[in-house]
PDB file of C-alpha atoms and ligand atoms in Angstrom:
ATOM      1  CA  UNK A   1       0.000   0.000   0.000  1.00  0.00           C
ATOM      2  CA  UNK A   2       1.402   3.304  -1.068  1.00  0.00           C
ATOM      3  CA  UNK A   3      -0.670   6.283   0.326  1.00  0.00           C
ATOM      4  CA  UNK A   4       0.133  10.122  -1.715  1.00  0.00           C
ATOM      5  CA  UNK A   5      -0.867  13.571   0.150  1.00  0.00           C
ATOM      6  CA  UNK A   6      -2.055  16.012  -1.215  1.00  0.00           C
ATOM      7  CA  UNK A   7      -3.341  19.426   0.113  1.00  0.00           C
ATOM      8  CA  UNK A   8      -5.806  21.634  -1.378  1.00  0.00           C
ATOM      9  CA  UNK A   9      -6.627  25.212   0.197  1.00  0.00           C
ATOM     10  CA  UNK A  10      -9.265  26.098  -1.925  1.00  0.00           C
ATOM     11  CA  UNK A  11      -9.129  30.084  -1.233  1.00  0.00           C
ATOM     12  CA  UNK A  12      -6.256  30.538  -3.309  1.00  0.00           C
ATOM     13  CA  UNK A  13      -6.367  27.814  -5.064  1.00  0.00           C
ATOM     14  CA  UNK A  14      -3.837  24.943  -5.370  1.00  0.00           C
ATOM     15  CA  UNK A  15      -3.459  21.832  -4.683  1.00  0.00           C
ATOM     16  CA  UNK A  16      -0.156  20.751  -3.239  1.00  0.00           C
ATOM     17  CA  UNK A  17       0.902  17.183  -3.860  1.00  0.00           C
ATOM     18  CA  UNK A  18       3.295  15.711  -1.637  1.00  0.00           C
ATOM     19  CA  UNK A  19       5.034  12.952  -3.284  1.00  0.00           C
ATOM     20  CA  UNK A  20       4.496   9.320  -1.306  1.00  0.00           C
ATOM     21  CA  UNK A  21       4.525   8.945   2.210  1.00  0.00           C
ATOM     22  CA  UNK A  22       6.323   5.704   1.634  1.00  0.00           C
ATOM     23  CA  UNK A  23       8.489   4.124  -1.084  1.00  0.00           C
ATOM     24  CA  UNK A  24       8.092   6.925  -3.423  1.00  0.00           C
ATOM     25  CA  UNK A  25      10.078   6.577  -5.875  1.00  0.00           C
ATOM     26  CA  UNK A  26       7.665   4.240  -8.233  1.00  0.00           C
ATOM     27  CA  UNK A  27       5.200   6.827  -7.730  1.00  0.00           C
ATOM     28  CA  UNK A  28       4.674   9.749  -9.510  1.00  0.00           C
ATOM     29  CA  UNK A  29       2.499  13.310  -9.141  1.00  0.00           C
ATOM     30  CA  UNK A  30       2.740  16.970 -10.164  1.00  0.00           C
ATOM     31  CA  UNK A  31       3.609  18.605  -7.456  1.00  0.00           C
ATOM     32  CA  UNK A  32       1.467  21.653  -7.177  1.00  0.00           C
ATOM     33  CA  UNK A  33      -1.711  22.522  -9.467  1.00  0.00           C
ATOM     34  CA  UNK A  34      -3.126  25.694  -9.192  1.00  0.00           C
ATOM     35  CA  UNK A  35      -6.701  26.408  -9.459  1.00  0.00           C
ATOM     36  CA  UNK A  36      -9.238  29.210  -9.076  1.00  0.00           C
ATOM     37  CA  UNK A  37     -12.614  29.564  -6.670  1.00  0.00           C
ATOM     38  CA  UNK A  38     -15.135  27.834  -8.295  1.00  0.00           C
ATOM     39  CA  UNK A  39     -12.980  26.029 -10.836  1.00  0.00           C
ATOM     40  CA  UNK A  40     -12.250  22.330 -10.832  1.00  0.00           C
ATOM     41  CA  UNK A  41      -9.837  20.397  -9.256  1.00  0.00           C
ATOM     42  CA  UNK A  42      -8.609  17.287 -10.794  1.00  0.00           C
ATOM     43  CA  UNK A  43      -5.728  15.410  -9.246  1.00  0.00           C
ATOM     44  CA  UNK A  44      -3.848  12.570 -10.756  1.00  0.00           C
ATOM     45  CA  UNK A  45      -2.000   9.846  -9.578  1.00  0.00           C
ATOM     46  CA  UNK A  46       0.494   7.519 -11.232  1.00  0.00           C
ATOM     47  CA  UNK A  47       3.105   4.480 -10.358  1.00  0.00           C
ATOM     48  CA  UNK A  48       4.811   2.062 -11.917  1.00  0.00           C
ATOM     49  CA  UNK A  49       4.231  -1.069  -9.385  1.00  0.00           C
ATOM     50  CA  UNK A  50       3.172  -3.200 -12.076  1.00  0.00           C
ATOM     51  CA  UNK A  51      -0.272  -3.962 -13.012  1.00  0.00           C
ATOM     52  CA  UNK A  52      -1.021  -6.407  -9.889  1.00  0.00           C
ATOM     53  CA  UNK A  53      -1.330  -2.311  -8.386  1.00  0.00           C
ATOM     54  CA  UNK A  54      -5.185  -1.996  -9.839  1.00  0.00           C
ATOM     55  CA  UNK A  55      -7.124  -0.987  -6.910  1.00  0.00           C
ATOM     56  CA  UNK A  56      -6.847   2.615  -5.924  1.00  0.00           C
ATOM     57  CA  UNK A  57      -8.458   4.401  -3.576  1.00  0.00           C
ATOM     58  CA  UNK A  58      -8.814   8.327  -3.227  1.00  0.00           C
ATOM     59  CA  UNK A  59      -9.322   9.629   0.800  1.00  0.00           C
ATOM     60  CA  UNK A  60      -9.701  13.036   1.771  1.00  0.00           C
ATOM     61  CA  UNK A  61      -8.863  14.916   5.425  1.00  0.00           C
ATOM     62  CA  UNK A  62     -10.567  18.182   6.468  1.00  0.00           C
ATOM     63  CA  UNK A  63      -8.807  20.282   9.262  1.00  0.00           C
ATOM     64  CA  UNK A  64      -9.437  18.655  12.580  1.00  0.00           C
ATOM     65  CA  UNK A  65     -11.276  15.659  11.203  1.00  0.00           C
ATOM     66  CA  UNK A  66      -9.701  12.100  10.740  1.00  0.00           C
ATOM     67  CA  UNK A  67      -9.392  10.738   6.769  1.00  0.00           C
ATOM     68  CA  UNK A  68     -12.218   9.626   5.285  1.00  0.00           C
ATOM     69  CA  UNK A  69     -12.315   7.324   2.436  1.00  0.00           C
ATOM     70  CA  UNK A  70     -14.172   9.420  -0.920  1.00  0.00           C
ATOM     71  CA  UNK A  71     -14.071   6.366  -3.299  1.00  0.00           C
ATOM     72  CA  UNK A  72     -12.722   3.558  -4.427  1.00  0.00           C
ATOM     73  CA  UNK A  73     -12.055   2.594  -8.056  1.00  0.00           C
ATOM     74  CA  UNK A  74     -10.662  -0.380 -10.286  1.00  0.00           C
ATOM     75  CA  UNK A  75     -10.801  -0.236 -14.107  1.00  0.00           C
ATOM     76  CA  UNK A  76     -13.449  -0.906 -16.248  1.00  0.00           C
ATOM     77  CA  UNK A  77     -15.771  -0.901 -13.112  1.00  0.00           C
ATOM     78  CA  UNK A  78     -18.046   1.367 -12.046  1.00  0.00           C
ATOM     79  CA  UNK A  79     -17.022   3.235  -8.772  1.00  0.00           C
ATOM     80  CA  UNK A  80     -17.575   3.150  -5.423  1.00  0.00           C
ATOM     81  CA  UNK A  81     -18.155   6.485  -3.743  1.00  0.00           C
ATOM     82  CA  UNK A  82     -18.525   6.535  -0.556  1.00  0.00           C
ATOM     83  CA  UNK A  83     -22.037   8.593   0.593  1.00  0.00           C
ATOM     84  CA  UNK A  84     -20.477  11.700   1.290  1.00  0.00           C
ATOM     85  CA  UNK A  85     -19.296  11.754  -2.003  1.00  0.00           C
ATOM     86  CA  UNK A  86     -21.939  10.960  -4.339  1.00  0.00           C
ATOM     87  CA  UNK A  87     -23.444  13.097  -6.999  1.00  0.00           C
ATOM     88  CA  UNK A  88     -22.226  15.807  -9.633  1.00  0.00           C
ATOM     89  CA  UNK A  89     -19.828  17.093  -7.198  1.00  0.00           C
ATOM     90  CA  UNK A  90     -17.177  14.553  -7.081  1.00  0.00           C
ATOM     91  CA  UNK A  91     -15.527  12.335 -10.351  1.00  0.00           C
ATOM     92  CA  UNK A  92     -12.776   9.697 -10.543  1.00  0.00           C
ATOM     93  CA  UNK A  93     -11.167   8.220 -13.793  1.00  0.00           C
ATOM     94  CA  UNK A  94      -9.229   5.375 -13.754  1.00  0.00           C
ATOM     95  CA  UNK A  95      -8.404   4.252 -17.359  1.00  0.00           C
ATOM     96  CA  UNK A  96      -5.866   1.471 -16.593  1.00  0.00           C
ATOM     97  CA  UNK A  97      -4.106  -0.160 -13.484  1.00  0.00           C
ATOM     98  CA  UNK A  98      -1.590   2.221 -13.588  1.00  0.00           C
ATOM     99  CA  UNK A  99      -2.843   5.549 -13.150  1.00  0.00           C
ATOM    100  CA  UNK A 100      -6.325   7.613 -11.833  1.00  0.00           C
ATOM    101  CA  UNK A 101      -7.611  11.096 -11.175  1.00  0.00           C
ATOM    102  CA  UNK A 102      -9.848  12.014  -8.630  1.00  0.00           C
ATOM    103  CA  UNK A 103     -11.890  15.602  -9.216  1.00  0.00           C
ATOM    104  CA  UNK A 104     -13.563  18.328  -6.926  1.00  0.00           C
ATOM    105  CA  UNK A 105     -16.230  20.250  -8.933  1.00  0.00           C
ATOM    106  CA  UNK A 106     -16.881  23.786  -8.296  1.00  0.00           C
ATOM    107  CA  UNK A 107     -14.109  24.482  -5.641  1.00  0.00           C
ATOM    108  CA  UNK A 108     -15.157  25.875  -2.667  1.00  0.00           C
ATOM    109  CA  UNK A 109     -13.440  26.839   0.532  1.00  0.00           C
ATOM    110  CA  UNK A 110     -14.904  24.186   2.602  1.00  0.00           C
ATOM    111  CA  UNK A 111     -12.948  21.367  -0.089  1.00  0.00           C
ATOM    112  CA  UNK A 112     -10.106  22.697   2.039  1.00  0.00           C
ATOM    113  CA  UNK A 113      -8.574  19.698   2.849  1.00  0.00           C
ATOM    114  CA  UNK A 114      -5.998  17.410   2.520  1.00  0.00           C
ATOM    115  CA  UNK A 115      -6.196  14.541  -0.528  1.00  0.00           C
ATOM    116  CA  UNK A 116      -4.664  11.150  -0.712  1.00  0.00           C
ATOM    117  CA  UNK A 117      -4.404   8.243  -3.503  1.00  0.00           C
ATOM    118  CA  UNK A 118      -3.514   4.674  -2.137  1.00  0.00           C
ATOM    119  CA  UNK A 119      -2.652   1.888  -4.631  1.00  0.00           C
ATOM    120  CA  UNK A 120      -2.963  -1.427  -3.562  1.00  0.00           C
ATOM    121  CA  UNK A 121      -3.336  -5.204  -4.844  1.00  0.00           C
ATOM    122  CA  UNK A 122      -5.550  -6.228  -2.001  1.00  0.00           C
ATOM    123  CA  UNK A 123      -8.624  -5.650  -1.520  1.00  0.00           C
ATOM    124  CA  UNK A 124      -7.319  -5.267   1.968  1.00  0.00           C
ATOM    125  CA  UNK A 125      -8.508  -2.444   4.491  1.00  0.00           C
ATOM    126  CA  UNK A 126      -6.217   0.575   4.576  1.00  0.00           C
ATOM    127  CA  UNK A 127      -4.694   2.098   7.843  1.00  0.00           C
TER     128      UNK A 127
HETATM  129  C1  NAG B   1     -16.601  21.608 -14.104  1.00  0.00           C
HETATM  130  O1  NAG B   1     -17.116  20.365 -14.535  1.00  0.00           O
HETATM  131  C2  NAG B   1     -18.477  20.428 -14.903  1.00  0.00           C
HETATM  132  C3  NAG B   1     -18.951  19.017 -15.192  1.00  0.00           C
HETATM  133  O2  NAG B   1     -17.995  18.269 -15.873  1.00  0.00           O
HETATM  134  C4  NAG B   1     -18.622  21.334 -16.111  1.00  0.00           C
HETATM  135  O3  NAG B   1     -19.970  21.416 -16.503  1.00  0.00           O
HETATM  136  C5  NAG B   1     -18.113  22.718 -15.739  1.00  0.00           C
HETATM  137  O4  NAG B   1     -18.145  23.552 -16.867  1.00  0.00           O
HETATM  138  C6  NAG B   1     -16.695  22.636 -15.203  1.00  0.00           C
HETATM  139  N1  NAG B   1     -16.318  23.931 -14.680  1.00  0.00           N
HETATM  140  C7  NAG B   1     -15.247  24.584 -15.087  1.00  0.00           C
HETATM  141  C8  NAG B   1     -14.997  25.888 -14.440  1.00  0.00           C
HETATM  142  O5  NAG B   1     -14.490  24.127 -15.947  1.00  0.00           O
END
């Protein structure tokens, strides 16, 4: 399981991607995207631990709240977002095992938050 942080203050508005938590080097991420009120926010992740990597998993973490997971997604399969998360608000892509996006519509101050991607091979639950 590789987890990726990213932070998005949406006053400004960017999105700053730190790159892997853990054994980062097989995973790649811009490292800041800037984007406007209202805009939208679509952030990509990337890695090259094979194609056994085809689950990934997008989490998000508001100031003084714990992570939440937003939604889970595996190619050619519909997604799974979490309640919280459903409607025209939030979208996820995930076109092969290798690489997703996960996007906030309409960006608002309250999407202020901190964003992760998580690969993993197991369908196992993530700490
Ligand atoms: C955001 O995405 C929605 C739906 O895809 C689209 O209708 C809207 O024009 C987009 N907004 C901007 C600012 O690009």
């Amino acid at each position: 399981m590789d987890i990726i942080k990213h932070g998005l203050l949406s006053w400004l508005i960017f999105l700053l991607w730190i790159k892997g938590l853990t054994d980062a080097s097989d995973v790649t991420q811009p490292d800041i995207l800037w984007e406007v009120q209202g805009d939208n926010a679509t952030m990509t992740c990337s890695h090259t631990k094979g194609s056994s990597y085809y689950q990934m998993y997008w989490y998000r973490q508001l100031p003084g709240e714990t992570m939440k997971l937003a939604v889970f997604t595996l190619a050619n399969t519909e997604h799974s977002f979490e309640p919280d998360f459903r409607g025209d608000k939030y979208s996820a892509t995930k076109p092969d095992a290798h690489s997703g996006t996960f996007t906030v519509k309409n960006l608002q101050p309250a999407d202020k938050g901190l964003y992760f991607c998580a690969v993993s091979q197991h369908s196992d639950t993530v700490n």
